[in-house]
Amino acid sequence: MSVPRPYTLIAELTYRCPLRCAYCSNPTDLERFGEELPTETWGRVFEEAEALGVVQLHLTGGEPLARGDLEALVARAHGVGLYVNLVTSAVPLARERLARLAAAGVDNVQVSLQDLDAAAADEVAGYAGATPRKLEAMQWVKELGLPLTINVVLHAKNLARVASFVELAERTGADRLELANTQYLGWALANRDALLPAREELERAHDVAAAAKARLAGRCEVLFVKPDYFGRWPRACMDGWARRFVHVVPTGEVLPCHAAMSIPGLVFENVRERPLAAIWAESEALGAFRGEAWMKDPCRSCDRRGVDFGGCRCQAYALTGDAAATDPACTFSPAHDVVARAPRRERRYLHRGRGRA
């Protein structure tokens, strides 16, 4: 089987973060991870990624601003020709540092926003007072002439405010508004009872976003991503396992997506020990669900197998115990009732522990 060319490198620089979001994509077992990659190793990874065909880099975490060498990392990535997107909570950001990052070569800044209702934002983030800092940071991004993406993770407690998020995007001059419904893995799965909306709430929010998308075309791109639990078909998660995205975690393991280490039995290789190109082409873990050979029925005989690639392997494992099973988000999955009848009950959020920031 030929190995596809990756398009995007997701570099999780650190798991340190001042926030403790109830839907956090970081691992639920952070204690298993050791020392972060040093500056020079990340720089080599960026060079190897560009040589492999990667054109776009997401610097993320955790909170990438927790890295004191972030400016040097941005400059290294910019120097090899990668398009650098900084993904940040903006909570620890100062205008002077943003200016240094812009000078170093940041091409786009994505600021996450939990909510415009300050109390609701504090509740879901496990942190008090973040919203005003985020709004100020958005203003700085535009003042410095950088493209701004606002990312809002949607769930039961903020779906009704989609119109307000659209208004914020217009007011700040954002170039892109990502209204990304929670996908239920990791901490989000642990908090599913509190986060999962009703179908009617989701449809109302979708209609508001669709109208905004049409009205703002050419000025602000509006993207509304539905949760897997309410679709007929699963998403092509990460555009398929190890096809277009290569994901490197703070300690150096190379994954197809952020949650892949939740699947037992897969051993992910580390950039400390092998070049990125060799890992991408030869890693057994990256090859485990690449292509179609691993598929069982109904995926194996489905006409959509080259469209959604069987859906999310991590979700399949989390909900069925079998990473090779058809994603339960699919109508044809024998386990579809697991998502179709998922409960929604109000309860307090479970928050991950806050790492050193």
PDB file of N, CA and C in Angstrom, residues 2-9 48-56 82 238-246 277 280-281 290:
ATOM      1  N   SER A   2       0.594   2.179  -0.893  1.00  0.00           N
ATOM      2  CA  SER A   2       1.358   3.417  -0.932  1.00  0.00           C
ATOM      3  C   SER A   2       1.007   4.270   0.289  1.00  0.00           C
ATOM      4  N   VAL A   3       1.990   5.025   0.745  1.00  0.00           N
ATOM      5  CA  VAL A   3       1.792   5.862   1.927  1.00  0.00           C
ATOM      6  C   VAL A   3       1.426   7.263   1.469  1.00  0.00           C
ATOM      7  N   PRO A   4       0.311   7.818   1.946  1.00  0.00           N
ATOM      8  CA  PRO A   4      -0.107   9.151   1.519  1.00  0.00           C
ATOM      9  C   PRO A   4       0.818  10.235   2.060  1.00  0.00           C
ATOM     10  N   ARG A   5       0.777  11.392   1.441  1.00  0.00           N
ATOM     11  CA  ARG A   5       1.570  12.524   1.894  1.00  0.00           C
ATOM     12  C   ARG A   5       0.796  13.310   2.941  1.00  0.00           C
ATOM     13  N   PRO A   6       1.381  13.562   4.103  1.00  0.00           N
ATOM     14  CA  PRO A   6       0.669  14.378   5.100  1.00  0.00           C
ATOM     15  C   PRO A   6       0.663  15.843   4.685  1.00  0.00           C
ATOM     16  N   TYR A   7      -0.397  16.528   5.032  1.00  0.00           N
ATOM     17  CA  TYR A   7      -0.555  17.940   4.689  1.00  0.00           C
ATOM     18  C   TYR A   7      -0.334  18.842   5.892  1.00  0.00           C
ATOM     19  N   THR A   8      -0.716  18.357   7.078  1.00  0.00           N
ATOM     20  CA  THR A   8      -0.692  19.188   8.290  1.00  0.00           C
ATOM     21  C   THR A   8       0.047  18.483   9.419  1.00  0.00           C
ATOM     22  N   LEU A   9       0.901  19.227  10.099  1.00  0.00           N
ATOM     23  CA  LEU A   9       1.533  18.761  11.327  1.00  0.00           C
ATOM     24  C   LEU A   9       0.865  19.455  12.504  1.00  0.00           C
ATOM     25  N   GLU A  48      11.874  18.159   9.062  1.00  0.00           N
ATOM     26  CA  GLU A  48      11.540  16.851   8.499  1.00  0.00           C
ATOM     27  C   GLU A  48      10.106  16.814   7.998  1.00  0.00           C
ATOM     28  N   ALA A  49       9.211  17.516   8.681  1.00  0.00           N
ATOM     29  CA  ALA A  49       7.819  17.571   8.244  1.00  0.00           C
ATOM     30  C   ALA A  49       7.708  18.274   6.895  1.00  0.00           C
ATOM     31  N   GLU A  50       8.403  19.393   6.749  1.00  0.00           N
ATOM     32  CA  GLU A  50       8.368  20.119   5.476  1.00  0.00           C
ATOM     33  C   GLU A  50       8.924  19.248   4.351  1.00  0.00           C
ATOM     34  N   ALA A  51       9.993  18.533   4.610  1.00  0.00           N
ATOM     35  CA  ALA A  51      10.570  17.650   3.594  1.00  0.00           C
ATOM     36  C   ALA A  51       9.623  16.509   3.228  1.00  0.00           C
ATOM     37  N   LEU A  52       8.770  16.134   4.178  1.00  0.00           N
ATOM     38  CA  LEU A  52       7.805  15.064   3.954  1.00  0.00           C
ATOM     39  C   LEU A  52       6.610  15.519   3.130  1.00  0.00           C
ATOM     40  N   GLY A  53       6.422  16.831   3.016  1.00  0.00           N
ATOM     41  CA  GLY A  53       5.318  17.370   2.237  1.00  0.00           C
ATOM     42  C   GLY A  53       4.342  18.209   3.028  1.00  0.00           C
ATOM     43  N   VAL A  54       4.545  18.334   4.335  1.00  0.00           N
ATOM     44  CA  VAL A  54       3.671  19.146   5.175  1.00  0.00           C
ATOM     45  C   VAL A  54       3.809  20.615   4.792  1.00  0.00           C
ATOM     46  N   VAL A  55       2.682  21.320   4.732  1.00  0.00           N
ATOM     47  CA  VAL A  55       2.711  22.753   4.427  1.00  0.00           C
ATOM     48  C   VAL A  55       2.130  23.601   5.559  1.00  0.00           C
ATOM     49  N   GLN A  56       1.393  22.986   6.449  1.00  0.00           N
ATOM     50  CA  GLN A  56       0.679  23.729   7.488  1.00  0.00           C
ATOM     51  C   GLN A  56       1.025  23.169   8.856  1.00  0.00           C
ATOM     52  N   LEU A  82       6.905  26.675   6.548  1.00  0.00           N
ATOM     53  CA  LEU A  82       5.609  26.188   7.005  1.00  0.00           C
ATOM     54  C   LEU A  82       4.675  27.356   7.309  1.00  0.00           C
ATOM     55  N   MET A 238     -10.091  13.125  11.034  1.00  0.00           N
ATOM     56  CA  MET A 238      -8.745  13.526  10.614  1.00  0.00           C
ATOM     57  C   MET A 238      -8.490  13.183   9.146  1.00  0.00           C
ATOM     58  N   ASP A 239      -9.566  13.139   8.361  1.00  0.00           N
ATOM     59  CA  ASP A 239      -9.470  12.763   6.947  1.00  0.00           C
ATOM     60  C   ASP A 239      -8.887  11.366   6.773  1.00  0.00           C
ATOM     61  N   GLY A 240      -9.196  10.504   7.734  1.00  0.00           N
ATOM     62  CA  GLY A 240      -8.707   9.131   7.700  1.00  0.00           C
ATOM     63  C   GLY A 240      -7.442   8.965   8.523  1.00  0.00           C
ATOM     64  N   TRP A 241      -7.290   7.794   9.108  1.00  0.00           N
ATOM     65  CA  TRP A 241      -6.177   7.480  10.010  1.00  0.00           C
ATOM     66  C   TRP A 241      -4.840   7.601   9.266  1.00  0.00           C
ATOM     67  N   ALA A 242      -3.993   8.510   9.715  1.00  0.00           N
ATOM     68  CA  ALA A 242      -2.642   8.687   9.169  1.00  0.00           C
ATOM     69  C   ALA A 242      -2.639   8.856   7.657  1.00  0.00           C
ATOM     70  N   ARG A 243      -3.536   9.729   7.178  1.00  0.00           N
ATOM     71  CA  ARG A 243      -3.565  10.050   5.749  1.00  0.00           C
ATOM     72  C   ARG A 243      -3.052  11.465   5.477  1.00  0.00           C
ATOM     73  N   ARG A 244      -3.591  12.452   6.158  1.00  0.00           N
ATOM     74  CA  ARG A 244      -3.246  13.845   5.875  1.00  0.00           C
ATOM     75  C   ARG A 244      -2.697  14.594   7.085  1.00  0.00           C
ATOM     76  N   PHE A 245      -2.944  14.078   8.276  1.00  0.00           N
ATOM     77  CA  PHE A 245      -2.496  14.747   9.495  1.00  0.00           C
ATOM     78  C   PHE A 245      -1.466  13.886  10.214  1.00  0.00           C
ATOM     79  N   VAL A 246      -0.368  14.519  10.621  1.00  0.00           N
ATOM     80  CA  VAL A 246       0.608  13.853  11.483  1.00  0.00           C
ATOM     81  C   VAL A 246       0.645  14.640  12.783  1.00  0.00           C
ATOM     82  N   ALA A 277       9.991  10.981   8.796  1.00  0.00           N
ATOM     83  CA  ALA A 277       9.620  10.322   7.540  1.00  0.00           C
ATOM     84  C   ALA A 277       9.595   8.806   7.692  1.00  0.00           C
ATOM     85  N   TRP A 280       6.504   7.892   9.738  1.00  0.00           N
ATOM     86  CA  TRP A 280       5.292   8.046   8.940  1.00  0.00           C
ATOM     87  C   TRP A 280       5.108   6.878   7.973  1.00  0.00           C
ATOM     88  N   ALA A 281       6.178   6.438   7.364  1.00  0.00           N
ATOM     89  CA  ALA A 281       6.080   5.394   6.343  1.00  0.00           C
ATOM     90  C   ALA A 281       6.049   3.986   6.923  1.00  0.00           C
ATOM     91  N   ARG A 290      -4.737   2.459   8.489  1.00  0.00           N
ATOM     92  CA  ARG A 290      -4.567   3.221   7.251  1.00  0.00           C
ATOM     93  C   ARG A 290      -5.106   2.382   6.096  1.00  0.00           C
TER      94      ARG A 290
END
